[in-house]
XYZ file of N, CA and C in Angstrom:
846
model
N 0.913 -1.322 0.034
C -0.053 0.038 0.101
C 0.953 1.198 -0.037
N 0.668 2.024 -0.973
C 1.408 3.372 -1.094
C 1.369 4.339 0.244
N 2.385 4.550 0.802
C 2.420 5.811 1.871
C 2.072 7.023 1.113
N 1.077 7.711 1.813
C 0.580 8.865 1.285
C 1.222 10.166 2.107
N 1.972 10.929 1.410
C 2.722 11.836 2.211
C 2.663 13.357 1.894
N 3.195 14.070 2.671
C 3.222 15.555 2.466
C 4.733 16.237 2.754
N 5.136 17.007 2.008
C 6.439 17.662 2.417
C 6.111 18.862 3.433
N 7.042 19.008 4.467
C 6.907 20.059 5.365
C 6.963 21.492 4.600
N 7.370 21.577 3.478
C 7.310 22.934 2.768
C 5.934 23.461 2.640
N 5.062 22.653 2.868
C 3.697 23.102 2.937
C 3.364 24.202 3.903
N 4.058 24.079 5.062
C 3.969 24.930 6.200
C 5.268 25.854 6.459
N 6.415 25.452 6.031
C 7.608 26.083 6.429
C 8.765 26.091 5.326
N 9.475 27.128 5.416
C 10.447 27.317 4.186
C 11.888 26.716 4.592
N 11.975 26.238 5.732
C 13.434 25.811 6.069
C 13.282 24.634 7.234
N 14.209 23.898 7.338
C 14.200 22.809 8.364
C 14.763 23.323 9.659
N 13.792 24.053 10.454
C 14.055 24.549 11.682
C 13.196 24.422 12.882
N 13.292 25.282 13.826
C 12.298 24.943 15.116
C 10.840 25.090 14.888
N 10.405 25.858 13.803
C 9.121 25.841 13.424
C 8.500 24.726 12.755
N 9.330 23.727 12.531
C 8.873 22.310 12.205
C 8.208 21.527 13.287
N 8.591 21.784 14.517
C 8.215 21.206 15.530
C 6.625 21.126 15.668
N 6.166 19.971 15.836
C 4.513 19.927 15.923
C 3.892 19.732 14.531
N 4.692 19.874 13.521
C 4.232 19.598 12.099
C 3.908 18.090 11.923
N 4.935 17.155 12.252
C 4.733 15.652 11.953
C 3.498 15.172 12.755
N 3.297 15.621 13.923
C 2.091 15.292 14.778
C 0.772 15.643 13.967
N 0.735 17.014 13.425
C -0.369 17.538 12.731
C -0.667 16.545 11.513
N 0.420 16.255 10.992
C 0.368 15.466 9.637
C -0.260 14.037 10.011
N 0.228 13.593 10.967
C -0.379 12.187 11.356
C -1.880 12.218 11.826
N -2.099 13.348 12.528
C -3.472 13.520 12.877
C -4.467 13.839 11.761
N -3.947 14.402 10.702
C -4.757 14.772 9.484
C -4.978 13.314 8.674
N -4.245 12.439 8.816
C -4.498 11.131 8.175
C -3.352 10.741 7.297
N -2.352 11.409 6.954
C -1.283 11.102 6.260
C -0.528 9.911 6.766
N 0.171 9.105 5.912
C 0.963 8.038 6.310
C 2.460 8.452 6.347
N 2.946 9.506 5.786
C 4.292 9.753 5.648
C 4.516 11.249 5.684
N 5.673 11.589 6.062
C 6.131 12.957 6.056
C 7.327 13.046 5.162
N 7.605 14.101 4.376
C 8.804 14.368 3.639
C 9.632 15.617 4.287
N 10.763 15.380 4.493
C 11.583 16.154 5.148
C 12.600 17.052 4.109
N 12.311 18.501 4.054
C 13.198 19.120 2.941
C 14.504 19.361 3.752
N 15.537 18.921 3.034
C 16.763 19.034 3.745
C 17.588 20.265 3.476
N 16.881 21.411 3.939
C 17.757 22.629 3.752
C 19.041 22.720 4.573
N 19.074 21.854 5.491
C 20.210 21.451 6.274
C 20.510 19.878 6.409
N 21.528 19.440 6.524
C 21.679 17.878 6.336
C 21.286 17.131 7.807
N 20.926 17.859 8.791
C 20.785 17.076 9.982
C 19.347 17.649 10.497
N 18.508 16.943 11.304
C 17.401 16.995 11.932
C 17.746 17.162 13.463
N 16.960 18.004 14.039
C 17.197 18.313 15.597
C 16.575 17.030 16.266
N 17.288 16.674 17.398
C 16.580 15.591 18.089
C 15.319 15.502 18.554
N 14.715 16.705 19.030
C 13.334 17.023 19.176
C 12.446 16.596 18.066
N 12.817 17.064 16.895
C 11.844 16.740 15.666
C 12.137 15.170 15.305
N 13.304 14.728 15.381
C 13.513 13.462 15.041
C 12.579 12.500 15.950
N 12.646 12.834 17.189
C 11.977 12.270 18.267
C 10.375 12.298 18.072
N 9.875 13.332 17.600
C 8.582 13.480 17.278
C 8.156 12.808 15.999
N 9.043 12.748 15.086
C 8.804 11.883 13.930
C 8.647 10.418 14.302
N 9.421 9.889 15.112
C 9.498 8.533 15.514
C 8.231 8.184 16.211
N 7.717 9.179 17.161
C 6.577 8.847 17.808
C 5.356 8.798 16.980
N 5.281 9.399 15.848
C 4.189 9.501 15.042
C 3.857 8.258 14.363
N 5.176 7.631 14.041
C 5.106 6.438 13.237
C 5.109 6.487 11.800
N 5.149 7.685 11.275
C 5.030 8.067 9.823
C 6.287 7.554 9.143
N 6.001 7.134 7.978
C 7.024 6.659 7.125
C 7.647 8.069 6.731
N 8.942 7.865 6.220
C 9.811 8.966 5.942
C 10.511 9.021 4.585
N 10.564 10.146 3.765
C 11.248 10.455 2.732
C 12.084 11.617 2.851
N 13.179 11.818 2.357
C 13.985 13.055 2.367
C 14.048 13.785 1.011
N 13.943 14.969 0.960
C 13.946 15.772 -0.385
C 15.239 16.644 -0.191
N 16.146 16.443 -1.195
C 17.420 17.201 -1.115
C 17.130 18.626 -1.392
N 17.707 19.719 -0.787
C 17.627 21.179 -1.053
C 18.927 21.403 -1.802
N 18.981 21.242 -3.109
C 20.234 21.516 -3.845
C 20.324 23.089 -4.233
N 20.602 23.831 -3.302
C 20.938 25.102 -3.563
C 22.054 25.536 -4.264
N 22.374 26.637 -4.977
C 23.430 26.873 -5.673
C 24.732 26.641 -4.767
N 25.773 25.953 -5.301
C 26.920 25.413 -4.658
C 26.771 23.997 -4.182
N 25.618 23.346 -4.192
C 25.407 21.939 -4.106
C 25.336 21.418 -5.268
N 26.392 20.709 -5.961
C 26.297 20.310 -7.300
C 27.451 19.331 -7.627
N 26.988 18.070 -7.758
C 27.990 16.873 -8.084
C 28.544 17.023 -9.434
N 27.887 17.785 -10.318
C 28.462 17.959 -11.752
C 29.360 19.191 -11.915
N 29.668 19.816 -10.854
C 30.474 21.172 -10.920
C 31.887 20.836 -11.417
N 32.486 21.739 -12.278
C 33.829 21.502 -12.592
C 34.787 21.720 -11.379
N 34.391 22.483 -10.372
C 35.291 22.682 -9.230
C 35.329 21.374 -8.289
N 36.332 20.812 -8.214
C 36.432 19.631 -7.329
C 36.012 19.816 -5.798
N 36.472 21.059 -5.452
C 35.884 21.458 -3.902
C 34.528 21.570 -3.776
N 33.805 22.032 -4.761
C 32.252 22.220 -4.674
C 31.735 20.645 -4.869
N 32.363 19.839 -5.740
C 31.874 18.527 -5.765
C 32.156 17.718 -4.251
N 33.201 17.967 -3.741
C 33.478 17.375 -2.438
C 32.571 17.907 -1.245
N 32.321 19.102 -1.304
C 31.225 19.870 -0.272
C 29.989 19.180 -0.560
N 29.677 19.033 -1.757
C 28.200 18.488 -2.110
C 28.156 17.056 -1.471
N 29.231 16.302 -1.896
C 29.189 14.996 -1.366
C 29.046 14.790 0.139
N 29.774 15.719 0.620
C 29.640 15.786 2.288
C 28.077 16.021 2.589
N 27.586 16.947 2.026
C 26.181 17.324 2.381
C 25.432 16.128 2.117
N 25.422 15.450 0.899
C 24.453 14.436 0.680
C 24.767 13.180 1.436
N 26.035 13.001 1.922
C 26.323 11.921 2.906
C 25.745 12.121 4.176
N 25.833 13.367 4.607
C 25.245 13.742 6.035
C 23.712 13.480 6.011
N 22.965 13.879 4.885
C 21.722 13.637 4.808
C 21.316 12.089 4.719
N 22.093 11.394 4.133
C 21.936 9.917 4.066
C 21.891 9.306 5.663
N 23.045 9.941 6.352
C 23.039 9.417 7.675
C 21.818 9.882 8.563
N 21.330 11.036 8.247
C 20.129 11.494 8.993
C 18.867 10.588 8.553
N 18.816 10.144 7.138
C 18.009 9.363 6.850
C 17.945 8.060 7.383
N 19.128 7.576 7.527
C 19.249 6.239 8.120
C 18.622 6.275 9.623
N 18.982 7.371 10.383
C 18.487 7.562 11.714
C 17.008 7.550 11.856
N 16.444 8.137 10.768
C 15.007 8.350 10.754
C 14.164 7.171 10.057
N 14.931 6.185 9.699
C 14.392 5.058 8.876
C 13.784 5.313 7.543
N 14.334 6.440 6.925
C 13.838 6.899 5.591
C 13.774 5.849 4.598
N 12.807 5.779 3.702
C 12.907 5.023 2.576
C 13.629 5.395 1.270
N 13.660 6.644 1.143
C 14.222 7.323 -0.001
C 14.700 8.647 0.249
N 15.804 8.997 -0.463
C 16.405 10.303 -0.450
C 16.149 10.696 -1.904
N 15.403 11.754 -2.154
C 14.965 12.183 -3.541
C 15.452 13.523 -3.828
N 15.236 13.932 -5.081
C 15.376 15.354 -5.602
C 16.585 15.538 -6.680
N 17.003 16.641 -7.061
C 18.066 16.738 -8.187
C 19.365 16.617 -7.578
N 19.706 15.314 -7.237
C 20.819 14.994 -6.506
C 22.077 15.388 -7.338
N 21.978 15.415 -8.659
C 23.072 15.375 -9.661
C 23.527 16.842 -9.764
N 22.847 17.899 -9.312
C 23.145 19.261 -9.620
C 22.407 20.124 -8.951
N 22.892 21.479 -8.670
C 22.188 22.453 -7.922
C 21.119 23.115 -8.463
N 20.142 23.492 -7.934
C 18.932 24.193 -8.542
C 19.488 25.512 -9.065
N 18.954 26.213 -9.991
C 19.369 27.412 -10.522
C 20.557 27.323 -11.483
N 21.121 26.029 -11.730
C 22.130 25.911 -12.685
C 21.530 25.656 -14.077
N 21.578 26.868 -14.776
C 21.027 26.801 -16.148
C 21.974 27.466 -17.141
N 22.435 26.708 -18.128
C 23.459 27.132 -19.048
C 23.583 26.353 -20.162
N 24.020 26.900 -21.360
C 24.181 26.104 -22.492
C 25.712 25.913 -22.774
N 26.252 24.750 -22.634
C 27.529 24.445 -22.704
C 27.876 23.812 -24.065
N 29.201 24.097 -24.536
C 29.652 23.466 -25.809
C 29.450 21.801 -25.490
N 29.420 21.027 -26.544
C 29.024 19.630 -26.505
C 30.060 19.008 -25.610
N 31.399 19.247 -25.735
C 32.446 18.637 -25.014
C 32.359 18.932 -23.314
N 31.950 20.190 -22.976
C 31.803 20.492 -21.739
C 30.474 20.070 -21.096
N 29.453 19.889 -22.072
C 28.258 19.226 -21.481
C 28.455 17.829 -21.243
N 29.169 17.089 -22.013
C 29.430 15.661 -21.805
C 30.324 15.627 -20.446
N 31.196 16.365 -20.365
C 32.021 16.456 -19.048
C 31.157 16.635 -17.907
N 30.209 17.577 -17.949
C 29.341 17.841 -16.581
C 28.543 16.674 -16.535
N 28.009 16.024 -17.383
C 27.044 14.756 -17.393
C 27.962 13.593 -16.728
N 29.145 13.446 -17.166
C 29.901 12.372 -16.549
C 30.385 12.628 -15.160
N 30.596 13.912 -14.876
C 30.953 14.239 -13.360
C 29.574 13.876 -12.541
N 28.308 14.195 -12.995
C 27.154 13.819 -12.239
C 27.109 12.431 -12.192
N 27.333 11.665 -13.400
C 27.298 10.056 -13.155
C 28.328 9.643 -12.190
N 29.599 10.059 -12.162
C 30.508 9.432 -11.276
C 30.201 9.860 -9.803
N 29.624 11.094 -9.649
C 29.164 11.465 -8.266
C 27.999 10.571 -7.731
N 27.081 10.318 -8.719
C 25.967 9.534 -8.251
C 26.219 8.122 -8.112
N 27.327 7.612 -8.781
C 27.883 6.202 -8.484
C 28.453 5.999 -7.096
N 29.162 7.150 -6.880
C 29.890 7.162 -5.427
C 28.839 7.260 -4.350
N 27.790 8.071 -4.709
C 26.721 8.381 -3.693
C 25.855 7.135 -3.463
N 25.651 6.270 -4.536
C 24.802 5.115 -4.477
C 25.492 4.082 -3.602
N 26.759 4.059 -3.774
C 27.544 3.006 -2.867
C 27.281 3.508 -1.344
N 27.420 4.723 -1.138
C 27.290 5.150 0.249
C 25.676 4.992 0.563
N 24.655 5.080 -0.186
C 23.301 5.146 0.109
C 22.942 3.532 0.365
N 23.715 2.592 -0.262
C 23.564 1.207 0.039
C 24.026 0.992 1.578
N 25.155 1.542 1.973
C 25.482 1.318 3.220
C 24.613 1.946 4.338
N 23.908 2.912 4.093
C 23.005 3.397 4.891
C 21.526 2.820 4.804
N 21.367 1.994 3.724
C 19.895 1.454 3.611
C 18.795 2.436 3.015
N 19.331 3.600 2.408
C 18.334 4.643 1.940
C 18.514 4.766 0.452
N 17.435 4.363 -0.329
C 17.675 4.318 -1.729
C 17.483 5.851 -2.297
N 18.069 6.079 -3.386
C 18.255 7.360 -4.037
C 17.288 7.486 -5.260
N 16.739 8.649 -5.451
C 15.829 8.891 -6.528
C 16.118 10.330 -7.210
N 16.630 10.313 -8.437
C 16.801 11.555 -9.045
C 15.741 12.262 -9.803
N 15.525 13.588 -9.566
C 14.425 14.303 -10.079
C 14.719 15.227 -11.226
N 14.085 14.814 -12.327
C 14.286 15.860 -13.465
C 13.488 17.258 -13.071
N 14.167 18.301 -13.343
C 13.686 19.645 -12.978
C 13.181 20.475 -14.339
N 12.494 21.458 -14.298
C 11.935 22.170 -15.436
C 13.062 23.210 -15.746
N 13.046 23.768 -16.819
C 14.015 24.590 -17.557
C 14.453 25.853 -16.772
N 13.565 26.205 -15.941
C 13.704 27.312 -15.212
C 14.760 27.131 -13.833
N 14.931 25.857 -13.620
C 15.451 25.359 -12.413
C 16.897 24.549 -12.774
N 17.068 24.028 -13.860
C 18.252 23.335 -14.173
C 18.256 23.130 -15.753
N 19.447 22.997 -16.334
C 19.717 22.615 -17.578
C 20.423 21.222 -17.733
N 20.452 20.536 -16.640
C 21.151 19.299 -16.681
C 20.275 18.019 -16.875
N 19.085 17.966 -16.109
C 18.248 16.889 -16.475
C 16.843 17.400 -16.398
N 16.149 17.408 -17.452
C 14.755 18.065 -17.562
C 13.665 17.048 -17.692
N 14.102 15.938 -18.440
C 12.970 15.149 -18.843
C 13.210 13.593 -18.008
N 12.073 12.791 -18.112
C 12.213 11.537 -17.845
C 13.166 10.733 -18.690
N 13.266 11.053 -19.867
C 14.201 10.301 -20.803
C 15.646 10.399 -20.483
N 15.922 11.775 -20.029
C 17.303 12.154 -19.615
C 17.548 11.434 -18.163
N 16.645 11.344 -17.370
C 16.788 10.795 -16.108
C 16.948 9.151 -16.231
N 16.246 8.632 -17.135
C 16.453 7.306 -17.325
C 17.988 6.948 -17.843
N 18.403 7.953 -18.734
C 19.728 7.809 -19.355
C 20.851 7.866 -18.218
N 20.483 8.842 -17.367
C 21.617 9.012 -16.157
C 21.554 7.870 -15.300
N 20.291 7.386 -15.062
C 20.259 6.121 -14.045
C 20.971 4.977 -14.737
N 20.754 4.845 -16.013
C 21.342 3.639 -16.720
C 22.822 3.775 -16.840
N 23.417 5.003 -16.989
C 24.754 5.304 -16.978
C 25.440 5.006 -15.623
N 24.803 5.437 -14.457
C 25.184 5.058 -13.212
C 25.195 3.501 -12.824
N 24.080 2.973 -13.350
C 23.986 1.425 -13.232
C 24.218 0.903 -11.878
N 23.309 1.363 -11.050
C 23.286 0.807 -9.619
C 21.849 0.631 -9.214
N 21.291 -0.554 -8.647
C 19.993 -0.740 -8.507
C 19.504 0.007 -7.314
N 20.402 0.746 -6.539
C 19.906 1.726 -5.430
C 19.604 3.003 -5.878
N 19.626 3.230 -7.175
C 19.438 4.586 -7.856
C 18.219 4.482 -8.872
N 17.047 5.291 -8.484
C 16.078 5.429 -9.418
C 15.562 6.824 -9.765
N 14.232 6.913 -10.164
C 13.794 8.202 -10.453
C 12.728 8.693 -9.506
N 12.833 10.113 -9.234
C 11.860 10.745 -8.427
C 11.138 11.538 -9.507
N 9.822 11.130 -9.796
C 8.915 11.801 -10.935
C 8.123 12.997 -10.131
N 8.312 14.170 -10.614
C 7.289 15.322 -10.072
C 6.444 15.816 -11.253
N 5.069 15.639 -10.969
C 4.317 16.097 -12.210
C 4.365 17.493 -12.544
N 4.598 18.425 -11.521
C 4.774 19.869 -11.691
C 5.897 20.037 -12.838
N 7.130 19.606 -12.575
C 8.198 19.809 -13.481
C 7.911 18.973 -14.781
N 7.351 17.947 -14.720
C 7.020 17.126 -16.001
C 5.902 17.786 -16.890
N 4.997 18.503 -16.227
C 4.065 19.198 -16.987
C 4.688 20.225 -17.675
N 5.687 20.746 -17.619
C 6.274 21.766 -18.369
C 7.186 21.166 -19.350
N 7.678 20.173 -19.107
C 8.857 19.619 -19.958
C 8.540 18.411 -20.836
N 7.580 17.619 -20.533
C 7.097 16.478 -21.185
C 6.026 16.608 -22.294
N 6.318 16.135 -23.489
C 5.410 16.180 -24.667
C 4.275 15.446 -24.281
N 4.415 14.275 -23.554
C 3.330 13.358 -23.203
C 3.526 13.069 -21.653
N 2.825 13.571 -20.754
C 2.917 13.453 -19.319
C 2.727 12.007 -19.073
N 1.547 11.448 -19.297
C 1.327 10.023 -18.914
C 2.218 9.059 -19.678
N 2.716 9.341 -20.803
C 3.781 8.504 -21.550
C 5.056 8.412 -20.817
N 5.349 9.643 -20.291
C 6.563 9.868 -19.533
C 6.489 8.891 -18.233
N 5.247 9.119 -17.422
C 5.100 8.261 -16.298
C 5.394 6.810 -16.558
N 4.513 6.359 -17.717
C 4.605 4.979 -17.997
C 5.915 4.505 -18.292
N 6.876 5.293 -19.101
C 8.199 4.713 -19.334
C 9.019 4.537 -18.261
N 8.883 5.482 -17.157
C 9.662 5.246 -15.942
C 9.142 3.892 -15.245
N 7.790 3.765 -15.035
C 7.191 2.633 -14.518
C 7.538 1.337 -15.187
N 7.634 1.499 -16.536
C 8.037 0.225 -17.386
C 9.353 -0.287 -17.274
N 10.186 0.683 -17.020
C 11.820 0.403 -16.868
C 11.939 0.037 -15.201
N 11.002 0.009 -14.539
C 11.176 -0.369 -12.945
C 11.845 0.714 -12.142
N 11.947 1.875 -12.739
C 12.755 2.814 -12.146
C 12.118 3.891 -11.258
N 10.726 3.895 -11.048
C 9.961 4.796 -10.426
C 10.170 4.444 -8.842
N 11.006 5.373 -8.146
C 11.426 5.137 -6.825
C 10.646 6.190 -5.883
N 10.140 7.328 -6.515
C 9.448 8.328 -5.517
C 8.546 9.063 -6.533
N 7.527 9.577 -6.014
C 6.465 10.333 -6.827
C 5.998 11.403 -6.108
N 6.101 12.835 -6.785
C 5.449 13.764 -6.237
C 4.181 14.037 -6.994
N 3.105 14.221 -6.279
C 1.822 14.606 -7.027
C 1.398 16.186 -6.848
N 1.905 16.812 -7.723
C 1.836 18.331 -7.715
C 1.004 18.862 -8.906
N -0.024 19.718 -8.547
C -0.786 20.191 -9.667
C 0.116 21.168 -10.581
N -0.473 21.529 -11.771
C 0.372 22.399 -12.628
C 0.584 23.808 -12.119
N -0.239 24.239 -11.120
C 0.138 25.532 -10.474
C 0.682 25.404 -9.185
N 1.245 24.149 -8.849
C 1.856 23.748 -7.571
C 0.774 23.579 -6.506
N -0.333 23.286 -6.823
C -1.546 22.990 -5.988
C -1.526 21.468 -5.516
N -2.566 21.033 -4.891
C -2.729 19.654 -4.557
C -3.158 18.806 -5.550
N -2.921 17.580 -5.335
C -3.266 16.452 -6.408
C -4.807 16.690 -6.389
N -5.383 16.517 -7.690
C -6.880 16.587 -7.869
C -7.275 18.041 -8.436
N -6.256 19.007 -8.082
C -6.512 20.373 -8.630
C -5.628 20.478 -10.113
N -6.096 21.628 -10.788
C -5.441 21.923 -12.017
C -5.895 20.979 -13.103
N -5.143 20.879 -14.328
C -5.595 20.304 -15.269
C -4.855 19.026 -15.761
N -4.118 18.477 -14.888
C -3.475 17.173 -15.103
C -4.533 16.080 -15.219
N -4.307 14.907 -15.951
C -5.265 13.812 -15.929
C -4.969 12.904 -14.752
N -5.414 13.326 -13.640
C -5.031 12.596 -12.357
C -5.597 11.225 -12.517
N -6.743 10.889 -12.886
C -7.072 9.393 -12.875
C -6.268 8.744 -13.702
N -5.845 9.108 -14.761
C -5.103 8.307 -15.610
C -3.726 8.152 -15.106
N -3.112 9.194 -14.471
C -1.859 9.295 -13.976
C -1.668 8.128 -12.735
N -2.786 8.302 -11.963
C -2.625 7.382 -10.808
C -3.123 6.053 -11.177
N -3.946 5.837 -12.260
C -4.216 4.552 -12.777
C -3.003 3.759 -13.252
N -2.060 4.480 -13.954
C -0.688 3.914 -14.302
C 0.120 3.399 -13.166
N 0.143 4.365 -12.179
C 0.824 3.839 -10.817
C 0.288 2.542 -10.296
N -1.055 2.589 -10.071
C -1.769 1.299 -9.624
C -1.566 0.084 -10.665
N -1.686 0.301 -11.868
C -1.508 -0.856 -12.954
C -0.201 -1.474 -12.827
N 0.900 -0.556 -12.727
C 2.226 -1.037 -12.761
C 2.793 -1.631 -11.455
N 1.838 -1.595 -10.338
C 2.266 -2.080 -9.031
C 3.140 -1.181 -8.210
N 3.207 0.278 -8.520
C 4.036 1.128 -7.771
C 3.730 0.933 -6.447
N 4.690 0.814 -5.656
C 4.564 0.637 -4.075
C 5.248 1.858 -3.242
N 5.529 2.820 -3.779
C 6.513 3.940 -3.273
C 5.597 4.836 -2.619
N 6.263 5.945 -2.210
C 5.431 7.103 -1.595
C 4.893 7.673 -2.728
N 3.629 8.301 -2.447
C 3.058 9.465 -3.258
C 2.850 10.634 -2.404
N 3.715 11.701 -2.755
C 3.808 12.874 -1.901
C 3.337 14.157 -2.396
N 2.581 14.900 -1.612
C 2.365 16.306 -2.053
C 3.563 17.100 -1.752
N 3.899 17.971 -2.726
C 4.876 19.072 -2.473
C 4.189 20.377 -2.801
N 3.696 20.865 -1.828
C 2.996 22.414 -1.884
C 4.058 23.124 -1.142
N 3.703 24.559 -1.357
C 4.603 25.493 -0.646
C 3.837 26.497 -0.060
N 4.259 26.929 1.336
C 3.618 28.046 1.881
C 3.872 29.301 1.208
N 2.924 30.202 1.420
C 3.088 31.378 0.663
C 4.672 32.274 0.957
N 5.369 32.534 -0.127
C 6.674 32.946 0.025
C 7.737 31.871 -0.095
N 7.273 30.583 -0.126
C 8.248 29.414 -0.275
C 8.740 29.332 -1.735
N 9.604 28.262 -1.865
C 10.421 28.143 -2.999
C 9.606 28.220 -4.357
N 8.623 27.403 -4.389
C 7.751 27.454 -5.747
C 6.448 27.818 -5.676
N 6.120 28.631 -4.544
C 4.775 29.330 -4.315
C 4.549 30.263 -5.322
N 3.329 30.321 -5.618
C 2.931 31.395 -6.532
C 2.354 32.590 -5.878
N 1.759 33.527 -6.688
C 1.269 34.874 -6.043
C -0.354 34.738 -5.834
N -0.922 33.622 -6.336
C -2.308 33.436 -6.198
C -2.526 32.388 -5.105
N -3.203 32.615 -4.120
C -3.509 31.739 -2.958
C -4.360 30.462 -3.475
N -3.957 29.132 -3.305
C -4.289 28.021 -3.910
C -5.461 27.330 -2.792
N -5.478 27.838 -1.661
C -6.401 27.274 -0.566
C -6.680 28.267 0.460
N -7.616 28.012 1.135
C -7.855 28.844 2.385
C -6.774 28.973 3.301
N -5.917 27.952 3.521
C -4.745 27.912 4.373
C -4.029 26.784 3.990
N -2.774 26.623 4.574
C -1.943 25.373 4.178
C -2.688 24.134 4.694
N -3.334 24.180 5.898
C -3.990 22.957 6.380
C -4.989 22.702 5.396
N -5.801 23.661 4.894
C -6.932 23.245 3.922
C -6.445 22.634 2.641
N -5.221 23.205 2.211
C -4.628 22.598 0.937
C -4.105 21.136 1.122
N -3.611 20.923 2.411
C -3.171 19.646 2.638
C -4.271 18.628 2.703
N -5.400 18.929 3.466
C -6.616 18.019 3.589
C -7.253 17.846 2.198
N -7.414 18.912 1.343
C -7.855 18.603 0.067
C -7.106 17.650 -0.762
N -5.707 17.868 -0.696
C -4.826 17.022 -1.353
C -4.988 15.441 -1.003
N -5.133 15.361 0.477
C -5.067 14.079 0.984
C -6.352 13.328 0.698
N -7.563 14.120 0.711
C -8.842 13.512 0.372
C -8.827 12.836 -1.067
N -8.217 13.568 -1.810
C -8.106 13.154 -3.309
C -7.264 11.824 -3.189
N -6.087 11.927 -2.739
C -5.154 10.710 -2.725
C -5.763 9.394 -2.166
N -6.683 9.597 -1.011
C -7.294 8.585 -0.485
C -8.285 7.912 -1.512
N -9.049 8.730 -2.260
C -9.884 8.257 -3.223
C -9.248 7.702 -4.299
N -7.931 8.004 -4.701
C -7.389 7.454 -5.720
C -6.606 6.306 -5.394
N -6.228 6.107 -4.186
C -5.502 4.721 -3.796
C -6.006 3.996 -2.771
N -6.388 4.453 -1.662
C -7.216 3.601 -0.745
C -8.367 2.995 -1.295
N -9.327 3.773 -1.799
C -10.694 3.381 -2.142
C -10.614 2.640 -3.437
N -9.781 3.029 -4.247
C -9.545 2.227 -5.610
C -8.992 0.869 -5.268
N -8.005 0.886 -4.352
C -7.268 -0.437 -4.064
C -8.119 -1.427 -3.432
N -9.306 -0.886 -2.621
C -10.111 -1.664 -1.870
C -11.171 -2.338 -2.828
N -11.515 -1.890 -3.994
C -12.373 -2.358 -4.914
C -12.006 -3.748 -5.329
């Protein structure tokens, strides 16, 4: 049964003291899982203890801000990035996380057009970094999932096809794909076709259910019934996670999407329950 989760970004912009109380709220709402935005690589012990007490499943989402970049030509930047990612894996192991997801290959905001030889070098550095990170992930028992980002956030991996190529180049079964419908809705010619290609390859390790305007699943114009039908028909058992943002957050817009963050979370959860719990019970 898929864990139905939500990222703390729905209520907060950073992994800090204001996160306390949120896992309890999430569990009381009826979610099965919480996603931790790793704006810093460690979680305070009070928050970690609260997460444990709730019994929620855990996923981690990398915050690859500028300067966190496994594909960078500067070896010191790559070393610092590997240190950050390794500390996140250590945190994930302590929390019993199922997956560490996000654009693990390169920092957000890295957008450039490179000559072919430099683009190939950048790609190979990302592959080498992910190969080393996958070996560490295996030691910690936390699977990795790389996320294609839209053109406004990255020029390295934008589509499911590119992500599959990178995963195949790394060639480690601890590495798969984190599919985010918001990003895919900008970059994919065929959204459902992209979902199906990743599922058919057996590489769907994490799933973000985000509307085209960054709202809750069920909102916007994506074909949700078809998307979730594909996940069910291919036997996907991983997390299905809402990644919504509080006003002023990373990907928040200027139009309020719900009466409050709590209302947005509950609207998404109701839709996910209908799509997974009720459909699976039939």
